[in-house]
JSON list of C-alpha atoms in Angstrom, two decimals:
[
{"chain": "U", "resi": 1, "resn": "MET", "atom": "CA", "xyz": [-7.02, 17.86, 11.65]},
{"chain": "U", "resi": 2, "resn": "LYS", "atom": "CA", "xyz": [-5.13, 15.24, 13.61]},
{"chain": "U", "resi": 3, "resn": "LEU", "atom": "CA", "xyz": [-6.54, 13.43, 16.61]},
{"chain": "U", "resi": 4, "resn": "GLN", "atom": "CA", "xyz": [-3.98, 12.84, 19.35]},
{"chain": "U", "resi": 5, "resn": "TYR", "atom": "CA", "xyz": [-4.35, 9.81, 21.58]},
{"chain": "U", "resi": 6, "resn": "PRO", "atom": "CA", "xyz": [-2.59, 9.03, 24.88]},
{"chain": "U", "resi": 7, "resn": "SER", "atom": "CA", "xyz": [-1.08, 5.86, 23.40]},
{"chain": "U", "resi": 8, "resn": "PHE", "atom": "CA", "xyz": [0.70, 7.83, 20.65]},
{"chain": "U", "resi": 9, "resn": "ALA", "atom": "CA", "xyz": [3.86, 8.23, 22.75]},
{"chain": "U", "resi": 10, "resn": "LEU", "atom": "CA", "xyz": [3.91, 4.49, 23.37]},
{"chain": "U", "resi": 11, "resn": "ARG", "atom": "CA", "xyz": [3.66, 3.83, 19.63]},
{"chain": "U", "resi": 12, "resn": "LEU", "atom": "CA", "xyz": [6.53, 6.21, 18.97]},
{"chain": "U", "resi": 13, "resn": "ALA", "atom": "CA", "xyz": [8.58, 4.40, 21.61]},
{"chain": "U", "resi": 14, "resn": "ALA", "atom": "CA", "xyz": [7.81, 1.04, 19.99]},
{"chain": "U", "resi": 15, "resn": "ILE", "atom": "CA", "xyz": [8.89, 2.37, 16.60]},
{"chain": "U", "resi": 16, "resn": "ALA", "atom": "CA", "xyz": [12.10, 3.76, 18.08]},
{"chain": "U", "resi": 17, "resn": "VAL", "atom": "CA", "xyz": [12.89, 0.36, 19.58]},
{"chain": "U", "resi": 18, "resn": "ALA", "atom": "CA", "xyz": [12.23, -1.27, 16.22]},
{"chain": "U", "resi": 19, "resn": "ALA", "atom": "CA", "xyz": [14.54, 1.16, 14.47]},
{"chain": "U", "resi": 20, "resn": "SER", "atom": "CA", "xyz": [17.37, 0.54, 16.93]},
{"chain": "U", "resi": 21, "resn": "THR", "atom": "CA", "xyz": [16.93, -3.22, 16.61]},
{"chain": "U", "resi": 22, "resn": "LEU", "atom": "CA", "xyz": [16.91, -3.17, 12.83]},
{"chain": "U", "resi": 23, "resn": "GLY", "atom": "CA", "xyz": [20.14, -1.23, 12.71]},
{"chain": "U", "resi": 24, "resn": "GLY", "atom": "CA", "xyz": [21.61, 0.84, 9.92]},
{"chain": "U", "resi": 25, "resn": "CYS", "atom": "CA", "xyz": [21.08, -1.71, 7.16]},
{"chain": "U", "resi": 26, "resn": "ALA", "atom": "CA", "xyz": [17.28, -1.32, 7.39]},
{"chain": "U", "resi": 27, "resn": "ALA", "atom": "CA", "xyz": [16.71, -4.74, 5.83]},
{"chain": "U", "resi": 28, "resn": "VAL", "atom": "CA", "xyz": [13.07, -4.63, 6.89]},
{"chain": "U", "resi": 29, "resn": "VAL", "atom": "CA", "xyz": [11.05, -1.45, 6.38]},
{"chain": "U", "resi": 30, "resn": "VAL", "atom": "CA", "xyz": [7.70, -0.62, 7.94]},
{"chain": "U", "resi": 31, "resn": "GLY", "atom": "CA", "xyz": [5.01, 1.16, 5.96]},
{"chain": "U", "resi": 32, "resn": "ALA", "atom": "CA", "xyz": [4.42, 4.88, 5.88]},
{"chain": "U", "resi": 33, "resn": "ALA", "atom": "CA", "xyz": [1.66, 4.70, 8.49]},
{"chain": "U", "resi": 34, "resn": "ALA", "atom": "CA", "xyz": [4.05, 3.94, 11.33]},
{"chain": "U", "resi": 35, "resn": "GLY", "atom": "CA", "xyz": [4.76, 6.88, 13.57]},
{"chain": "U", "resi": 36, "resn": "THR", "atom": "CA", "xyz": [1.95, 9.09, 12.30]},
{"chain": "U", "resi": 37, "resn": "ALA", "atom": "CA", "xyz": [-0.80, 10.55, 14.41]},
{"chain": "U", "resi": 38, "resn": "LEU", "atom": "CA", "xyz": [-4.29, 9.22, 13.91]},
{"chain": "U", "resi": 39, "resn": "MET", "atom": "CA", "xyz": [-6.08, 11.07, 11.12]},
{"chain": "U", "resi": 40, "resn": "ALA", "atom": "CA", "xyz": [-9.66, 12.24, 11.52]},
{"chain": "U", "resi": 41, "resn": "THR", "atom": "CA", "xyz": [-10.17, 11.90, 7.76]},
{"chain": "U", "resi": 42, "resn": "ASP", "atom": "CA", "xyz": [-8.88, 8.31, 7.65]},
{"chain": "U", "resi": 43, "resn": "ARG", "atom": "CA", "xyz": [-11.53, 5.81, 6.58]},
{"chain": "U", "resi": 44, "resn": "ARG", "atom": "CA", "xyz": [-10.20, 3.20, 8.97]},
{"chain": "U", "resi": 45, "resn": "SER", "atom": "CA", "xyz": [-11.35, 3.13, 12.56]},
{"chain": "U", "resi": 46, "resn": "SER", "atom": "CA", "xyz": [-8.94, 4.51, 15.15]},
{"chain": "U", "resi": 47, "resn": "GLY", "atom": "CA", "xyz": [-8.46, 0.94, 16.37]},
{"chain": "U", "resi": 48, "resn": "ALA", "atom": "CA", "xyz": [-7.52, -0.25, 12.89]},
{"chain": "U", "resi": 49, "resn": "GLN", "atom": "CA", "xyz": [-5.04, 2.61, 12.50]},
{"chain": "U", "resi": 50, "resn": "VAL", "atom": "CA", "xyz": [-3.32, 1.67, 15.75]},
{"chain": "U", "resi": 51, "resn": "ASP", "atom": "CA", "xyz": [-3.37, -2.01, 14.82]},
{"chain": "U", "resi": 52, "resn": "ASP", "atom": "CA", "xyz": [-1.79, -1.25, 11.43]},
{"chain": "U", "resi": 53, "resn": "GLU", "atom": "CA", "xyz": [1.08, 0.64, 13.06]},
{"chain": "U", "resi": 54, "resn": "THR", "atom": "CA", "xyz": [1.61, -2.13, 15.60]},
{"chain": "U", "resi": 55, "resn": "ILE", "atom": "CA", "xyz": [1.45, -4.85, 12.94]},
{"chain": "U", "resi": 56, "resn": "GLU", "atom": "CA", "xyz": [4.11, -3.11, 10.84]},
{"chain": "U", "resi": 57, "resn": "VAL", "atom": "CA", "xyz": [6.50, -2.64, 13.76]},
{"chain": "U", "resi": 58, "resn": "ARG", "atom": "CA", "xyz": [6.08, -6.15, 15.17]},
{"chain": "U", "resi": 59, "resn": "SER", "atom": "CA", "xyz": [6.42, -7.71, 11.72]},
{"chain": "U", "resi": 60, "resn": "ALA", "atom": "CA", "xyz": [9.60, -5.76, 11.05]},
{"chain": "U", "resi": 61, "resn": "LEU", "atom": "CA", "xyz": [11.12, -6.83, 14.36]},
{"chain": "U", "resi": 62, "resn": "ARG", "atom": "CA", "xyz": [10.31, -10.51, 13.87]},
{"chain": "U", "resi": 63, "resn": "LEU", "atom": "CA", "xyz": [11.43, -10.58, 10.24]},
{"chain": "U", "resi": 64, "resn": "SER", "atom": "CA", "xyz": [14.69, -8.89, 11.17]},
{"chain": "U", "resi": 65, "resn": "GLU", "atom": "CA", "xyz": [15.32, -11.45, 13.90]},
{"chain": "U", "resi": 66, "resn": "ALA", "atom": "CA", "xyz": [14.61, -14.35, 11.54]},
{"chain": "U", "resi": 67, "resn": "LEU", "atom": "CA", "xyz": [16.25, -13.15, 8.32]},
{"chain": "U", "resi": 68, "resn": "GLY", "atom": "CA", "xyz": [18.64, -10.38, 9.34]},
{"chain": "U", "resi": 69, "resn": "ASP", "atom": "CA", "xyz": [20.24, -8.65, 6.38]},
{"chain": "U", "resi": 70, "resn": "LYS", "atom": "CA", "xyz": [19.63, -11.60, 4.05]},
{"chain": "U", "resi": 71, "resn": "ALA", "atom": "CA", "xyz": [16.44, -10.03, 2.76]},
{"chain": "U", "resi": 72, "resn": "HIS", "atom": "CA", "xyz": [15.01, -6.63, 1.86]},
{"chain": "U", "resi": 73, "resn": "ILE", "atom": "CA", "xyz": [11.37, -6.62, 2.94]},
{"chain": "U", "resi": 74, "resn": "ASN", "atom": "CA", "xyz": [8.82, -3.80, 3.07]},
{"chain": "U", "resi": 75, "resn": "VAL", "atom": "CA", "xyz": [5.83, -4.39, 5.36]},
{"chain": "U", "resi": 76, "resn": "THR", "atom": "CA", "xyz": [2.71, -2.29, 4.79]},
{"chain": "U", "resi": 77, "resn": "SER", "atom": "CA", "xyz": [-0.55, -2.82, 6.68]},
{"chain": "U", "resi": 78, "resn": "TYR", "atom": "CA", "xyz": [-3.89, -1.23, 5.81]},
{"chain": "U", "resi": 79, "resn": "ASN", "atom": "CA", "xyz": [-7.01, -2.13, 7.78]},
{"chain": "U", "resi": 80, "resn": "ARG", "atom": "CA", "xyz": [-5.13, -5.17, 9.10]},
{"chain": "U", "resi": 81, "resn": "GLN", "atom": "CA", "xyz": [-4.34, -6.51, 5.61]},
{"chain": "U", "resi": 82, "resn": "VAL", "atom": "CA", "xyz": [-0.59, -6.80, 5.15]},
{"chain": "U", "resi": 83, "resn": "LEU", "atom": "CA", "xyz": [1.34, -6.34, 1.91]},
{"chain": "U", "resi": 84, "resn": "MET", "atom": "CA", "xyz": [4.91, -7.66, 1.76]},
{"chain": "U", "resi": 85, "resn": "THR", "atom": "CA", "xyz": [7.15, -6.41, -1.03]},
{"chain": "U", "resi": 86, "resn": "GLY", "atom": "CA", "xyz": [10.88, -6.59, -1.64]},
{"chain": "U", "resi": 87, "resn": "GLU", "atom": "CA", "xyz": [13.39, -9.36, -2.26]},
{"chain": "U", "resi": 88, "resn": "VAL", "atom": "CA", "xyz": [14.36, -12.57, -0.47]},
{"chain": "U", "resi": 89, "resn": "PRO", "atom": "CA", "xyz": [17.11, -15.09, -1.26]},
{"chain": "U", "resi": 90, "resn": "SER", "atom": "CA", "xyz": [14.91, -18.20, -1.65]},
{"chain": "U", "resi": 91, "resn": "ASP", "atom": "CA", "xyz": [11.39, -19.58, -1.86]},
{"chain": "U", "resi": 92, "resn": "GLN", "atom": "CA", "xyz": [11.89, -20.94, 1.65]},
{"chain": "U", "resi": 93, "resn": "ALA", "atom": "CA", "xyz": [12.66, -17.45, 2.96]},
{"chain": "U", "resi": 94, "resn": "LYS", "atom": "CA", "xyz": [9.61, -16.10, 1.13]},
{"chain": "U", "resi": 95, "resn": "GLN", "atom": "CA", "xyz": [7.32, -18.65, 2.79]},
{"chain": "U", "resi": 96, "resn": "MET", "atom": "CA", "xyz": [8.99, -18.11, 6.16]},
{"chain": "U", "resi": 97, "resn": "ALA", "atom": "CA", "xyz": [8.38, -14.37, 5.94]},
{"chain": "U", "resi": 98, "resn": "GLU", "atom": "CA", "xyz": [4.70, -14.92, 5.16]},
{"chain": "U", "resi": 99, "resn": "THR", "atom": "CA", "xyz": [4.30, -17.32, 8.07]},
{"chain": "U", "resi": 100, "resn": "ILE", "atom": "CA", "xyz": [5.99, -14.90, 10.48]},
{"chain": "U", "resi": 101, "resn": "VAL", "atom": "CA", "xyz": [3.80, -11.98, 9.48]},
{"chain": "U", "resi": 102, "resn": "GLY", "atom": "CA", "xyz": [0.65, -14.09, 9.43]},
{"chain": "U", "resi": 103, "resn": "ARG", "atom": "CA", "xyz": [1.20, -14.95, 13.09]},
{"chain": "U", "resi": 104, "resn": "VAL", "atom": "CA", "xyz": [1.33, -11.33, 14.24]},
{"chain": "U", "resi": 105, "resn": "ASP", "atom": "CA", "xyz": [-1.68, -10.38, 16.35]},
{"chain": "U", "resi": 106, "resn": "ASN", "atom": "CA", "xyz": [-4.64, -8.81, 14.50]},
{"chain": "U", "resi": 107, "resn": "VAL", "atom": "CA", "xyz": [-3.36, -9.62, 10.98]},
{"chain": "U", "resi": 108, "resn": "ARG", "atom": "CA", "xyz": [-6.42, -10.35, 8.85]},
{"chain": "U", "resi": 109, "resn": "SER", "atom": "CA", "xyz": [-4.65, -11.48, 5.67]},
{"chain": "U", "resi": 110, "resn": "VAL", "atom": "CA", "xyz": [-1.22, -11.39, 4.02]},
{"chain": "U", "resi": 111, "resn": "VAL", "atom": "CA", "xyz": [-0.48, -10.63, 0.38]},
{"chain": "U", "resi": 112, "resn": "ASN", "atom": "CA", "xyz": [3.01, -11.95, -0.34]},
{"chain": "U", "resi": 113, "resn": "GLU", "atom": "CA", "xyz": [4.54, -10.07, -3.27]},
{"chain": "U", "resi": 114, "resn": "LEU", "atom": "CA", "xyz": [8.14, -10.83, -2.32]},
{"chain": "U", "resi": 115, "resn": "ALA", "atom": "CA", "xyz": [10.45, -11.64, -5.22]},
{"chain": "U", "resi": 116, "resn": "VAL", "atom": "CA", "xyz": [13.15, -14.29, -5.04]},
{"chain": "U", "resi": 117, "resn": "ALA", "atom": "CA", "xyz": [15.93, -12.04, -6.28]},
{"chain": "U", "resi": 118, "resn": "PRO", "atom": "CA", "xyz": [18.96, -10.05, -5.13]},
{"chain": "U", "resi": 119, "resn": "PRO", "atom": "CA", "xyz": [18.13, -6.94, -3.09]},
{"chain": "U", "resi": 120, "resn": "SER", "atom": "CA", "xyz": [17.14, -3.96, -5.22]},
{"chain": "U", "resi": 121, "resn": "SER", "atom": "CA", "xyz": [19.74, -1.23, -5.64]},
{"chain": "U", "resi": 122, "resn": "LEU", "atom": "CA", "xyz": [19.64, 2.08, -3.79]},
{"chain": "U", "resi": 123, "resn": "GLN", "atom": "CA", "xyz": [19.03, 3.76, -7.14]},
{"chain": "U", "resi": 124, "resn": "GLN", "atom": "CA", "xyz": [15.98, 1.57, -7.77]},
{"chain": "U", "resi": 125, "resn": "ARG", "atom": "CA", "xyz": [14.62, 2.30, -4.30]},
{"chain": "U", "resi": 126, "resn": "SER", "atom": "CA", "xyz": [15.12, 6.02, -4.81]},
{"chain": "U", "resi": 127, "resn": "THR", "atom": "CA", "xyz": [13.28, 5.80, -8.11]},
{"chain": "U", "resi": 128, "resn": "ASP", "atom": "CA", "xyz": [10.43, 3.91, -6.44]},
{"chain": "U", "resi": 129, "resn": "THR", "atom": "CA", "xyz": [10.19, 6.57, -3.73]},
{"chain": "U", "resi": 130, "resn": "TYR", "atom": "CA", "xyz": [10.08, 9.28, -6.39]},
{"chain": "U", "resi": 131, "resn": "VAL", "atom": "CA", "xyz": [7.29, 7.49, -8.28]},
{"chain": "U", "resi": 132, "resn": "THR", "atom": "CA", "xyz": [5.29, 7.09, -5.07]},
{"chain": "U", "resi": 133, "resn": "GLY", "atom": "CA", "xyz": [5.69, 10.81, -4.37]},
{"chain": "U", "resi": 134, "resn": "LYS", "atom": "CA", "xyz": [4.46, 11.75, -7.85]},
{"chain": "U", "resi": 135, "resn": "ILE", "atom": "CA", "xyz": [1.38, 9.57, -7.51]},
{"chain": "U", "resi": 136, "resn": "ARG", "atom": "CA", "xyz": [0.57, 10.95, -4.07]},
{"chain": "U", "resi": 137, "resn": "ALA", "atom": "CA", "xyz": [0.92, 14.50, -5.37]},
{"chain": "U", "resi": 138, "resn": "SER", "atom": "CA", "xyz": [-1.46, 13.72, -8.24]},
{"chain": "U", "resi": 139, "resn": "LEU", "atom": "CA", "xyz": [-3.98, 12.23, -5.80]},
{"chain": "U", "resi": 140, "resn": "VAL", "atom": "CA", "xyz": [-3.80, 15.42, -3.73]},
{"chain": "U", "resi": 141, "resn": "ASP", "atom": "CA", "xyz": [-4.40, 17.52, -6.85]},
{"chain": "U", "resi": 142, "resn": "ALA", "atom": "CA", "xyz": [-7.45, 15.46, -7.88]},
{"chain": "U", "resi": 143, "resn": "SER", "atom": "CA", "xyz": [-10.46, 17.44, -6.67]},
{"chain": "U", "resi": 144, "resn": "ASP", "atom": "CA", "xyz": [-12.76, 14.44, -7.07]},
{"chain": "U", "resi": 145, "resn": "LEU", "atom": "CA", "xyz": [-10.75, 12.23, -4.70]},
{"chain": "U", "resi": 146, "resn": "GLN", "atom": "CA", "xyz": [-9.86, 12.15, -1.03]},
{"chain": "U", "resi": 147, "resn": "ASN", "atom": "CA", "xyz": [-6.16, 11.39, -1.13]},
{"chain": "U", "resi": 148, "resn": "GLN", "atom": "CA", "xyz": [-6.18, 10.15, 2.48]},
{"chain": "U", "resi": 149, "resn": "ALA", "atom": "CA", "xyz": [-8.25, 7.17, 1.31]},
{"chain": "U", "resi": 150, "resn": "PHE", "atom": "CA", "xyz": [-5.27, 5.79, -0.65]},
{"chain": "U", "resi": 151, "resn": "LYS", "atom": "CA", "xyz": [-2.02, 4.18, 0.38]},
{"chain": "U", "resi": 152, "resn": "VAL", "atom": "CA", "xyz": [0.64, 3.91, -2.33]},
{"chain": "U", "resi": 153, "resn": "VAL", "atom": "CA", "xyz": [3.58, 1.49, -2.34]},
{"chain": "U", "resi": 154, "resn": "THR", "atom": "CA", "xyz": [6.08, 1.19, -5.21]},
{"chain": "U", "resi": 155, "resn": "GLU", "atom": "CA", "xyz": [8.51, -1.70, -5.60]},
{"chain": "U", "resi": 156, "resn": "ARG", "atom": "CA", "xyz": [10.76, -2.09, -8.67]},
{"chain": "U", "resi": 157, "resn": "GLY", "atom": "CA", "xyz": [8.37, -0.03, -10.79]},
{"chain": "U", "resi": 158, "resn": "THR", "atom": "CA", "xyz": [5.24, -1.90, -9.68]},
{"chain": "U", "resi": 159, "resn": "VAL", "atom": "CA", "xyz": [2.73, 0.29, -7.86]},
{"chain": "U", "resi": 160, "resn": "TYR", "atom": "CA", "xyz": [0.43, -1.18, -5.21]},
{"chain": "U", "resi": 161, "resn": "LEU", "atom": "CA", "xyz": [-2.69, 0.77, -4.32]},
{"chain": "U", "resi": 162, "resn": "MET", "atom": "CA", "xyz": [-4.45, 0.11, -1.01]},
{"chain": "U", "resi": 163, "resn": "GLY", "atom": "CA", "xyz": [-7.41, 1.81, 0.64]},
{"chain": "U", "resi": 164, "resn": "ARG", "atom": "CA", "xyz": [-11.13, 1.80, 1.37]},
{"chain": "U", "resi": 165, "resn": "VAL", "atom": "CA", "xyz": [-12.59, 3.41, -1.74]},
{"chain": "U", "resi": 166, "resn": "THR", "atom": "CA", "xyz": [-15.72, 3.52, -3.86]},
{"chain": "U", "resi": 167, "resn": "PRO", "atom": "CA", "xyz": [-15.66, 1.84, -7.29]},
{"chain": "U", "resi": 168, "resn": "TYR", "atom": "CA", "xyz": [-15.33, 5.26, -8.93]},
{"chain": "U", "resi": 169, "resn": "GLU", "atom": "CA", "xyz": [-12.41, 6.20, -6.68]},
{"chain": "U", "resi": 170, "resn": "ALA", "atom": "CA", "xyz": [-10.74, 2.86, -7.42]},
{"chain": "U", "resi": 171, "resn": "GLU", "atom": "CA", "xyz": [-10.90, 3.45, -11.17]},
{"chain": "U", "resi": 172, "resn": "ARG", "atom": "CA", "xyz": [-9.86, 7.10, -10.88]},
{"chain": "U", "resi": 173, "resn": "GLY", "atom": "CA", "xyz": [-6.93, 6.34, -8.58]},
{"chain": "U", "resi": 174, "resn": "THR", "atom": "CA", "xyz": [-5.81, 3.50, -10.82]},
{"chain": "U", "resi": 175, "resn": "LEU", "atom": "CA", "xyz": [-5.90, 5.78, -13.87]},
{"chain": "U", "resi": 176, "resn": "ILE", "atom": "CA", "xyz": [-3.76, 8.37, -12.08]},
{"chain": "U", "resi": 177, "resn": "ALA", "atom": "CA", "xyz": [-1.19, 5.73, -11.16]},
{"chain": "U", "resi": 178, "resn": "ARG", "atom": "CA", "xyz": [-1.12, 4.22, -14.65]},
{"chain": "U", "resi": 179, "resn": "GLN", "atom": "CA", "xyz": [-0.52, 7.62, -16.24]},
{"chain": "U", "resi": 180, "resn": "THR", "atom": "CA", "xyz": [2.46, 8.38, -13.99]},
{"chain": "U", "resi": 181, "resn": "SER", "atom": "CA", "xyz": [5.84, 8.09, -15.68]},
{"chain": "U", "resi": 182, "resn": "GLY", "atom": "CA", "xyz": [8.06, 5.33, -14.34]},
{"chain": "U", "resi": 183, "resn": "VAL", "atom": "CA", "xyz": [5.18, 2.97, -13.53]},
{"chain": "U", "resi": 184, "resn": "GLY", "atom": "CA", "xyz": [5.53, -0.51, -15.01]},
{"chain": "U", "resi": 185, "resn": "LYS", "atom": "CA", "xyz": [2.43, -2.13, -13.51]},
{"chain": "U", "resi": 186, "resn": "VAL", "atom": "CA", "xyz": [-0.39, -1.22, -11.12]},
{"chain": "U", "resi": 187, "resn": "VAL", "atom": "CA", "xyz": [-1.71, -3.74, -8.59]},
{"chain": "U", "resi": 188, "resn": "ARG", "atom": "CA", "xyz": [-4.95, -2.91, -6.77]},
{"chain": "U", "resi": 189, "resn": "MET", "atom": "CA", "xyz": [-5.63, -4.12, -3.23]},
{"chain": "U", "resi": 190, "resn": "PHE", "atom": "CA", "xyz": [-8.69, -1.99, -2.54]},
{"chain": "U", "resi": 191, "resn": "GLU", "atom": "CA", "xyz": [-11.54, -2.64, -0.14]},
{"chain": "U", "resi": 192, "resn": "LEU", "atom": "CA", "xyz": [-14.52, -1.42, -2.13]},
{"chain": "U", "resi": 193, "resn": "VAL", "atom": "CA", "xyz": [-17.23, 0.48, -0.25]},
{"chain": "U", "resi": 194, "resn": "THR", "atom": "CA", "xyz": [-20.31, 2.41, -1.35]},
{"chain": "U", "resi": 195, "resn": "PRO", "atom": "CA", "xyz": [-20.99, 6.12, -0.78]},
{"chain": "U", "resi": 196, "resn": "GLU", "atom": "CA", "xyz": [-23.72, 4.96, 1.61]},
{"chain": "U", "resi": 197, "resn": "ASP", "atom": "CA", "xyz": [-21.14, 3.01, 3.62]},
{"chain": "U", "resi": 198, "resn": "LEU", "atom": "CA", "xyz": [-19.02, 6.15, 3.90]},
{"chain": "U", "resi": 199, "resn": "ARG", "atom": "CA", "xyz": [-21.96, 8.31, 4.94]},
{"chain": "U", "resi": 200, "resn": "ALA", "atom": "CA", "xyz": [-22.70, 5.82, 7.71]},
{"chain": "U", "resi": 201, "resn": "LEU", "atom": "CA", "xyz": [-19.17, 6.51, 8.96]},
{"chain": "U", "resi": 202, "resn": "GLY", "atom": "CA", "xyz": [-19.74, 10.25, 8.79]},
{"chain": "U", "resi": 203, "resn": "ILE", "atom": "CA", "xyz": [-17.58, 10.63, 5.67]},
{"chain": "U", "resi": 204, "resn": "THR", "atom": "CA", "xyz": [-18.77, 12.32, 2.50]},
{"chain": "U", "resi": 205, "resn": "ALA", "atom": "CA", "xyz": [-17.03, 11.04, -0.60]},
{"chain": "U", "resi": 206, "resn": "PRO", "atom": "CA", "xyz": [-16.45, 13.62, -3.36]},
{"chain": "U", "resi": 207, "resn": "ALA", "atom": "CA", "xyz": [-19.09, 13.39, -6.05]},
{"chain": "U", "resi": 208, "resn": "ALA", "atom": "CA", "xyz": [-18.01, 11.68, -9.23]},
{"chain": "U", "resi": 209, "resn": "PRO", "atom": "CA", "xyz": [-18.10, 14.11, -12.17]},
{"chain": "U", "resi": 210, "resn": "ALA", "atom": "CA", "xyz": [-20.55, 13.59, -15.00]},
{"chain": "U", "resi": 211, "resn": "PRO", "atom": "CA", "xyz": [-19.04, 11.45, -17.77]},
{"chain": "U", "resi": 212, "resn": "ALA", "atom": "CA", "xyz": [-17.56, 13.43, -20.62]},
{"chain": "U", "resi": 213, "resn": "PRO", "atom": "CA", "xyz": [-18.74, 12.80, -24.19]},
{"chain": "U", "resi": 214, "resn": "ALA", "atom": "CA", "xyz": [-16.83, 10.03, -25.93]},
{"chain": "U", "resi": 215, "resn": "PRO", "atom": "CA", "xyz": [-14.06, 11.49, -28.11]},
{"chain": "U", "resi": 216, "resn": "VAL", "atom": "CA", "xyz": [-14.26, 11.03, -31.85]},
{"chain": "U", "resi": 217, "resn": "PRO", "atom": "CA", "xyz": [-11.46, 8.62, -32.86]},
{"chain": "U", "resi": 218, "resn": "ALA", "atom": "CA", "xyz": [-8.89, 10.02, -35.24]},
{"chain": "U", "resi": 219, "resn": "ALA", "atom": "CA", "xyz": [-8.01, 8.21, -38.44]},
{"chain": "U", "resi": 220, "resn": "ASN", "atom": "CA", "xyz": [-5.27, 5.61, -37.90]},
{"chain": "U", "resi": 221, "resn": "PRO", "atom": "CA", "xyz": [-4.54, 6.68, -34.30]},
{"chain": "U", "resi": 222, "resn": "ALA", "atom": "CA", "xyz": [-1.33, 5.58, -32.65]},
{"chain": "U", "resi": 223, "resn": "THR", "atom": "CA", "xyz": [-2.04, 3.07, -29.88]},
{"chain": "U", "resi": 224, "resn": "ALA", "atom": "CA", "xyz": [-0.27, 3.62, -26.58]},
{"chain": "U", "resi": 225, "resn": "VAL", "atom": "CA", "xyz": [0.14, 0.58, -24.34]},
{"chain": "U", "resi": 226, "resn": "PRO", "atom": "CA", "xyz": [-0.51, 1.59, -20.69]},
{"chain": "U", "resi": 227, "resn": "PRO", "atom": "CA", "xyz": [0.99, -0.25, -17.73]},
{"chain": "U", "resi": 228, "resn": "ALA", "atom": "CA", "xyz": [-0.80, -3.49, -16.91]},
{"chain": "U", "resi": 229, "resn": "THR", "atom": "CA", "xyz": [-3.26, -3.45, -14.05]},
{"chain": "U", "resi": 230, "resn": "THR", "atom": "CA", "xyz": [-4.22, -6.35, -11.80]},
{"chain": "U", "resi": 231, "resn": "THR", "atom": "CA", "xyz": [-6.46, -6.74, -8.79]},
{"chain": "U", "resi": 232, "resn": "LEU", "atom": "CA", "xyz": [-5.32, -8.90, -5.89]},
{"chain": "U", "resi": 233, "resn": "GLN", "atom": "CA", "xyz": [-8.08, -10.68, -4.01]},
{"chain": "U", "resi": 234, "resn": "THR", "atom": "CA", "xyz": [-7.22, -12.45, -0.77]},
{"chain": "U", "resi": 235, "resn": "GLU", "atom": "CA", "xyz": [-8.91, -15.80, -0.45]},
{"chain": "U", "resi": 236, "resn": "SER", "atom": "CA", "xyz": [-8.29, -18.93, 1.60]},
{"chain": "U", "resi": 237, "resn": "GLY", "atom": "CA", "xyz": [-5.97, -20.14, -1.12]},
{"chain": "U", "resi": 238, "resn": "GLY", "atom": "CA", "xyz": [-3.88, -16.98, -1.18]},
{"chain": "U", "resi": 239, "resn": "ALA", "atom": "CA", "xyz": [-3.73, -13.98, -3.49]},
{"chain": "U", "resi": 240, "resn": "VAL", "atom": "CA", "xyz": [-5.39, -14.27, -6.88]},
{"chain": "U", "resi": 241, "resn": "ALA", "atom": "CA", "xyz": [-4.40, -11.85, -9.64]},
{"chain": "U", "resi": 242, "resn": "THR", "atom": "CA", "xyz": [-7.24, -10.87, -11.95]},
{"chain": "U", "resi": 243, "resn": "PRO", "atom": "CA", "xyz": [-6.71, -8.68, -15.05]},
{"chain": "U", "resi": 244, "resn": "VAL", "atom": "CA", "xyz": [-8.60, -5.39, -15.06]},
{"chain": "U", "resi": 245, "resn": "ARG", "atom": "CA", "xyz": [-9.78, -4.25, -18.48]}
]
């Protein structure tokens, strides 16, 4: 069920203005949340959902004004934490982009994953979109997860997972992403909550299934190497990548 709010038309108008300003090159792309109605099943507050949409649009406008078509930047905001992915021509442009986004109203933190590299090809972006779609479909199919709790971003084969999830959901969602073909690495940007936290918000998280018995290892099994997984933690010093075993 979708909750409609009077300000929705204003948000659509803001997004339309952003699109016309950015032009056909679409050098700066806002996240998937922009332009969507507020979801009753979303674990963010309605205020945070509106803020995320506004942050994405304003960031895109300001980045486009500052960098034009010199950079390919994706801006994704979840619960006021902003992820920047894509490519920029220099370290100076990378730092400039982070400063611009960090000054947007209501931004809580910025995770700067921009690469100093030529813009990715249309084929690479299409592949990334396809990978994101496969992961989202798998999250929908998972009966022990609420797919609306996750936001998925893919950039050059690296998958970024955002959302307010329980520790079990974080591990389960990460496993789904890692097992998806075309994924080179998984980066987690979760806000961990407890089932009690969710119940206080009127949300019931799906129960985690009982653990299955450990399989008996076969003799001389072949060892598959899964995509690497890291967790990004935002601190005063910036993003810190921590390996997840």
